[in-house]
mmCIF file of C-alpha atoms in Angstrom:
data_model
loop_
_atom_site.group_PDB
_atom_site.id
_atom_site.type_symbol
_atom_site.label_atom_id
_atom_site.label_comp_id
_atom_site.label_asym_id
_atom_site.label_seq_id
_atom_site.Cartn_x
_atom_site.Cartn_y
_atom_site.Cartn_z
ATOM 1 C CA UNK F 1 72.883 -24.712 -19.885
ATOM 2 C CA UNK F 2 72.696 -21.438 -22.262
ATOM 3 C CA UNK F 3 70.378 -23.278 -24.573
ATOM 4 C CA UNK F 4 68.341 -24.214 -22.575
ATOM 5 C CA UNK F 5 67.891 -21.509 -20.164
ATOM 6 C CA UNK F 6 66.840 -18.941 -23.416
ATOM 7 C CA UNK F 7 64.622 -22.306 -24.276
ATOM 8 C CA UNK F 8 62.975 -21.592 -20.806
ATOM 9 C CA UNK F 9 62.874 -18.066 -21.769
ATOM 10 C CA UNK F 10 61.031 -18.300 -24.562
ATOM 11 C CA UNK F 11 58.725 -20.207 -23.579
ATOM 12 C CA UNK F 12 57.635 -18.433 -20.237
ATOM 13 C CA UNK F 13 57.505 -15.453 -22.877
ATOM 14 C CA UNK F 14 55.287 -17.566 -24.926
ATOM 15 C CA UNK F 15 52.722 -18.647 -21.830
ATOM 16 C CA UNK F 16 52.734 -15.049 -20.208
ATOM 17 C CA UNK F 17 52.017 -13.782 -23.439
ATOM 18 C CA UNK F 18 49.375 -15.995 -23.944
ATOM 19 C CA UNK F 19 48.220 -16.044 -20.546
ATOM 20 C CA UNK F 20 47.305 -12.271 -20.406
ATOM 21 C CA UNK F 21 45.619 -12.415 -23.941
ATOM 22 C CA UNK F 22 43.234 -14.533 -22.001
ATOM 23 C CA UNK F 23 42.569 -11.720 -18.894
ATOM 24 C CA UNK F 24 41.827 -9.231 -21.416
ATOM 25 C CA UNK F 25 39.530 -11.693 -23.382
ATOM 26 C CA UNK F 26 37.758 -12.246 -19.928
ATOM 27 C CA UNK F 27 37.765 -8.251 -18.771
ATOM 28 C CA UNK F 28 36.869 -7.332 -22.643
ATOM 29 C CA UNK F 29 34.297 -4.563 -22.257
ATOM 30 C CA UNK F 30 31.951 -5.679 -24.836
ATOM 31 C CA UNK F 31 32.172 -9.587 -22.593
ATOM 32 C CA UNK F 32 30.831 -6.931 -19.595
ATOM 33 C CA UNK F 33 28.804 -5.158 -21.978
ATOM 34 C CA UNK F 34 26.953 -8.788 -22.568
ATOM 35 C CA UNK F 35 27.291 -10.022 -18.969
ATOM 36 C CA UNK F 36 24.942 -7.194 -18.067
ATOM 37 C CA UNK F 37 22.457 -6.505 -20.676
ATOM 38 C CA UNK F 38 21.941 -10.312 -20.185
ATOM 39 C CA UNK F 39 21.803 -9.824 -16.456
ATOM 40 C CA UNK F 40 19.309 -6.611 -16.601
ATOM 41 C CA UNK F 41 16.925 -8.263 -19.373
ATOM 42 C CA UNK F 42 16.957 -11.466 -17.889
ATOM 43 C CA UNK F 43 15.873 -10.255 -14.306
ATOM 44 C CA UNK F 44 13.048 -7.822 -15.944
ATOM 45 C CA UNK F 45 11.726 -10.485 -18.151
ATOM 46 C CA UNK F 46 10.635 -12.956 -15.117
ATOM 47 C CA UNK F 47 9.769 -10.204 -12.594
ATOM 48 C CA UNK F 48 7.272 -9.055 -15.651
ATOM 49 C CA UNK F 49 6.547 -12.910 -16.466
ATOM 50 C CA UNK F 50 6.019 -13.087 -12.391
ATOM 51 C CA UNK F 51 3.442 -9.587 -11.984
ATOM 52 C CA UNK F 52 1.727 -9.380 -15.307
ATOM 53 C CA UNK F 53 1.336 -12.497 -16.806
ATOM 54 C CA UNK F 54 1.265 -14.449 -13.988
ATOM 55 C CA UNK F 55 -1.125 -12.507 -11.225
ATOM 56 C CA UNK F 56 1.421 -13.107 -8.688
ATOM 57 C CA UNK F 57 1.733 -10.271 -5.913
ATOM 58 C CA UNK F 58 4.924 -8.144 -5.882
ATOM 59 C CA UNK F 59 6.916 -7.798 -2.767
ATOM 60 C CA UNK F 60 6.150 -4.611 -1.086
ATOM 61 C CA UNK F 61 8.732 -5.628 1.851
ATOM 62 C CA UNK F 62 12.003 -7.005 2.628
ATOM 63 C CA UNK F 63 9.940 -9.422 4.494
ATOM 64 C CA UNK F 64 8.314 -10.792 1.036
ATOM 65 C CA UNK F 65 11.311 -12.113 -0.923
ATOM 66 C CA UNK F 66 11.295 -15.870 0.836
ATOM 67 C CA UNK F 67 13.366 -18.043 -1.532
ATOM 68 C CA UNK F 68 11.218 -21.186 -1.324
ATOM 69 C CA UNK F 69 8.820 -21.446 -3.514
ATOM 70 C CA UNK F 70 5.367 -20.833 -2.676
ATOM 71 C CA UNK F 71 1.629 -21.178 -4.288
ATOM 72 C CA UNK F 72 1.240 -17.337 -5.218
ATOM 73 C CA UNK F 73 3.760 -15.800 -4.085
ATOM 74 C CA UNK F 74 6.700 -13.924 -5.667
ATOM 75 C CA UNK F 75 9.493 -16.009 -6.766
ATOM 76 C CA UNK F 76 12.751 -14.895 -5.786
ATOM 77 C CA UNK F 77 14.274 -18.149 -5.886
ATOM 78 C CA UNK F 78 13.866 -18.908 -9.544
ATOM 79 C CA UNK F 79 13.773 -15.281 -10.384
ATOM 80 C CA UNK F 80 17.579 -15.686 -9.029
ATOM 81 C CA UNK F 81 18.149 -19.189 -11.306
ATOM 82 C CA UNK F 82 16.904 -17.002 -14.885
ATOM 83 C CA UNK F 83 18.795 -14.114 -14.156
ATOM 84 C CA UNK F 84 21.787 -15.972 -13.491
ATOM 85 C CA UNK F 85 21.586 -17.894 -15.942
ATOM 86 C CA UNK F 86 20.686 -15.187 -18.766
ATOM 87 C CA UNK F 87 23.965 -14.015 -17.462
ATOM 88 C CA UNK F 88 25.980 -16.206 -17.955
ATOM 89 C CA UNK F 89 24.409 -18.260 -20.726
ATOM 90 C CA UNK F 90 24.066 -16.155 -23.371
ATOM 91 C CA UNK F 91 25.260 -13.114 -22.237
ATOM 92 C CA UNK F 92 28.637 -15.541 -21.302
ATOM 93 C CA UNK F 93 28.997 -18.200 -23.628
ATOM 94 C CA UNK F 94 27.011 -17.234 -26.705
ATOM 95 C CA UNK F 95 29.288 -14.014 -26.616
ATOM 96 C CA UNK F 96 31.369 -16.448 -28.196
ATOM 97 C CA UNK F 97 29.444 -18.660 -29.512
ATOM 98 C CA UNK F 98 28.439 -16.393 -32.090
ATOM 99 C CA UNK F 99 32.209 -15.937 -33.347
ATOM 100 C CA UNK F 100 31.734 -19.515 -34.772
ATOM 101 C CA UNK F 101 28.649 -19.415 -36.559
ATOM 102 C CA UNK F 102 30.282 -17.623 -39.653
ATOM 103 C CA UNK F 103 32.400 -19.803 -39.962
ATOM 104 C CA UNK F 104 30.529 -22.242 -39.987
ATOM 105 C CA UNK F 105 28.673 -21.457 -42.935
ATOM 106 C CA UNK F 106 31.991 -21.425 -44.584
ATOM 107 C CA UNK F 107 32.885 -24.560 -44.165
ATOM 108 C CA UNK F 108 29.408 -25.651 -45.291
ATOM 109 C CA UNK F 109 29.522 -23.329 -47.997
ATOM 110 C CA UNK F 110 32.101 -25.977 -49.742
ATOM 111 C CA UNK F 111 29.429 -29.179 -50.223
ATOM 112 C CA UNK F 112 26.848 -25.812 -52.163
ATOM 113 C CA UNK F 113 26.254 -25.621 -55.718
ATOM 114 C CA UNK F 114 28.629 -22.183 -56.904
ATOM 115 C CA UNK F 115 26.198 -19.700 -57.113
ATOM 116 C CA UNK F 116 25.297 -20.306 -53.418
ATOM 117 C CA UNK F 117 28.379 -20.418 -52.606
ATOM 118 C CA UNK F 118 28.803 -17.666 -53.047
ATOM 119 C CA UNK F 119 26.458 -15.869 -52.380
ATOM 120 C CA UNK F 120 27.130 -18.233 -48.164
ATOM 121 C CA UNK F 121 30.525 -16.548 -48.707
ATOM 122 C CA UNK F 122 29.791 -12.910 -48.395
ATOM 123 C CA UNK F 123 28.139 -11.821 -44.501
ATOM 124 C CA UNK F 124 26.046 -9.218 -45.518
ATOM 125 C CA UNK F 125 24.035 -11.758 -47.771
ATOM 126 C CA UNK F 126 20.536 -12.671 -47.012
ATOM 127 C CA UNK F 127 22.220 -16.155 -47.487
ATOM 128 C CA UNK F 128 24.812 -15.643 -45.237
ATOM 129 C CA UNK F 129 22.178 -14.187 -42.618
ATOM 130 C CA UNK F 130 19.943 -17.040 -42.682
ATOM 131 C CA UNK F 131 22.467 -19.896 -42.804
ATOM 132 C CA UNK F 132 24.135 -18.978 -39.620
ATOM 133 C CA UNK F 133 20.129 -18.345 -37.941
ATOM 134 C CA UNK F 134 20.016 -22.592 -39.100
ATOM 135 C CA UNK F 135 23.403 -22.774 -37.549
ATOM 136 C CA UNK F 136 21.723 -21.061 -34.055
ATOM 137 C CA UNK F 137 18.549 -23.030 -34.618
ATOM 138 C CA UNK F 138 20.743 -26.266 -34.933
ATOM 139 C CA UNK F 139 21.857 -25.178 -31.262
ATOM 140 C CA UNK F 140 19.030 -23.913 -30.020
ATOM 141 C CA UNK F 141 17.950 -28.034 -30.333
ATOM 142 C CA UNK F 142 21.158 -29.595 -29.355
ATOM 143 C CA UNK F 143 22.650 -27.197 -26.175
ATOM 144 C CA UNK F 144 20.453 -24.350 -25.551
ATOM 145 C CA UNK F 145 17.467 -26.326 -24.100
ATOM 146 C CA UNK F 146 18.332 -28.738 -23.006
ATOM 147 C CA UNK F 147 21.031 -26.402 -20.760
ATOM 148 C CA UNK F 148 18.298 -24.133 -20.197
ATOM 149 C CA UNK F 149 15.385 -27.339 -17.717
ATOM 150 C CA UNK F 150 18.659 -28.862 -16.822
ATOM 151 C CA UNK F 151 20.435 -25.129 -15.055
ATOM 152 C CA UNK F 152 17.449 -23.846 -13.971
ATOM 153 C CA UNK F 153 15.551 -26.757 -12.962
ATOM 154 C CA UNK F 154 18.790 -27.337 -10.656
ATOM 155 C CA UNK F 155 19.221 -23.747 -10.061
ATOM 156 C CA UNK F 156 15.757 -23.644 -8.599
ATOM 157 C CA UNK F 157 16.253 -26.913 -6.650
ATOM 158 C CA UNK F 158 15.290 -29.350 -8.679
ATOM 159 C CA UNK F 159 16.669 -32.443 -8.328
ATOM 160 C CA UNK F 160 18.155 -33.427 -11.586
ATOM 161 C CA UNK F 161 16.187 -36.439 -12.097
ATOM 162 C CA UNK F 162 13.286 -33.824 -12.429
ATOM 163 C CA UNK F 163 14.862 -31.672 -14.343
ATOM 164 C CA UNK F 164 15.709 -34.108 -17.031
ATOM 165 C CA UNK F 165 12.722 -35.372 -17.420
ATOM 166 C CA UNK F 166 10.845 -32.161 -17.852
ATOM 167 C CA UNK F 167 13.350 -32.049 -20.945
ATOM 168 C CA UNK F 168 12.413 -34.724 -22.657
ATOM 169 C CA UNK F 169 8.533 -34.230 -21.591
ATOM 170 C CA UNK F 170 9.014 -30.538 -23.154
ATOM 171 C CA UNK F 171 11.613 -30.274 -25.776
ATOM 172 C CA UNK F 172 9.605 -31.049 -28.770
ATOM 173 C CA UNK F 173 7.114 -28.398 -28.049
ATOM 174 C CA UNK F 174 9.844 -26.075 -27.245
ATOM 175 C CA UNK F 175 12.294 -26.353 -30.000
ATOM 176 C CA UNK F 176 9.881 -25.940 -32.126
ATOM 177 C CA UNK F 177 7.888 -23.062 -30.754
ATOM 178 C CA UNK F 178 12.006 -22.176 -30.761
ATOM 179 C CA UNK F 179 12.245 -22.640 -34.199
ATOM 180 C CA UNK F 180 8.882 -20.467 -35.440
ATOM 181 C CA UNK F 181 10.481 -17.773 -33.551
ATOM 182 C CA UNK F 182 14.147 -17.748 -33.420
ATOM 183 C CA UNK F 183 14.636 -18.557 -36.990
ATOM 184 C CA UNK F 184 12.928 -15.208 -38.628
ATOM 185 C CA UNK F 185 14.310 -12.557 -35.197
ATOM 186 C CA UNK F 186 17.979 -14.121 -35.851
ATOM 187 C CA UNK F 187 18.191 -13.701 -39.630
ATOM 188 C CA UNK F 188 17.570 -9.575 -39.231
ATOM 189 C CA UNK F 189 19.372 -10.321 -36.316
ATOM 190 C CA UNK F 190 22.726 -11.072 -38.244
ATOM 191 C CA UNK F 191 21.365 -9.192 -41.149
ATOM 192 C CA UNK F 192 21.000 -5.908 -40.030
ATOM 193 C CA UNK F 193 23.079 -5.959 -35.963
ATOM 194 C CA UNK F 194 26.285 -5.541 -36.096
ATOM 195 C CA UNK F 195 28.806 -8.371 -34.256
ATOM 196 C CA UNK F 196 29.535 -6.548 -31.369
ATOM 197 C CA UNK F 197 25.236 -6.197 -31.069
ATOM 198 C CA UNK F 198 24.119 -9.367 -31.585
ATOM 199 C CA UNK F 199 24.225 -10.849 -28.165
ATOM 200 C CA UNK F 200 22.397 -7.888 -26.479
ATOM 201 C CA UNK F 201 19.559 -8.282 -29.656
ATOM 202 C CA UNK F 202 19.301 -11.939 -29.387
ATOM 203 C CA UNK F 203 19.294 -11.134 -24.560
ATOM 204 C CA UNK F 204 15.999 -8.762 -25.556
ATOM 205 C CA UNK F 205 14.398 -11.254 -27.935
ATOM 206 C CA UNK F 206 14.860 -13.446 -24.949
ATOM 207 C CA UNK F 207 12.890 -10.763 -23.200
ATOM 208 C CA UNK F 208 9.972 -11.157 -25.601
ATOM 209 C CA UNK F 209 10.039 -14.566 -26.038
ATOM 210 C CA UNK F 210 10.099 -14.914 -21.805
ATOM 211 C CA UNK F 211 7.312 -12.759 -21.749
ATOM 212 C CA UNK F 212 4.476 -13.389 -24.287
ATOM 213 C CA UNK F 213 5.127 -17.111 -25.123
#
């Protein structure tokens, strides 16, 4: 009786402590800040694209905000889809993923010559920051681009097959342009931004990416 009781008590305490840590992570102020920043910048980026780049008329009244896609009209559904994707992926997923870039570089450094290995193991070196940018480039090609085309397509009302076809058609062009823009940007991001500011910096870069590119 007693050993089982105390074992159950210990397990319950440990599970409770783990659950509390998870809850604290979910409500972590830095995560909330990243989610809000990514949402706001994603929203602003698509509004700028639609009004200034695509020359769609800005809605003046509530009646102008229609959910469906209409040629030449402000696309509310696209705005909602891209804002939601920006919040969930950039603000949420990248908040956690970025924490694994340096460990990935440390793991790869084992297979490098000694002089380079020493550089890669110091987070303040240009070599380490460039390696993190390269890790991010792999992430762009394998996760980000597929997630963007599939998620944004589905959220805008496209079928899975159409979203997949768009991905297959546009993947190479998108990946090459991502490589040219994001490797230098993420190199500078890791070099000059504190870890807590890297997601916000990326969200800001993504606004420029969406508007200019």
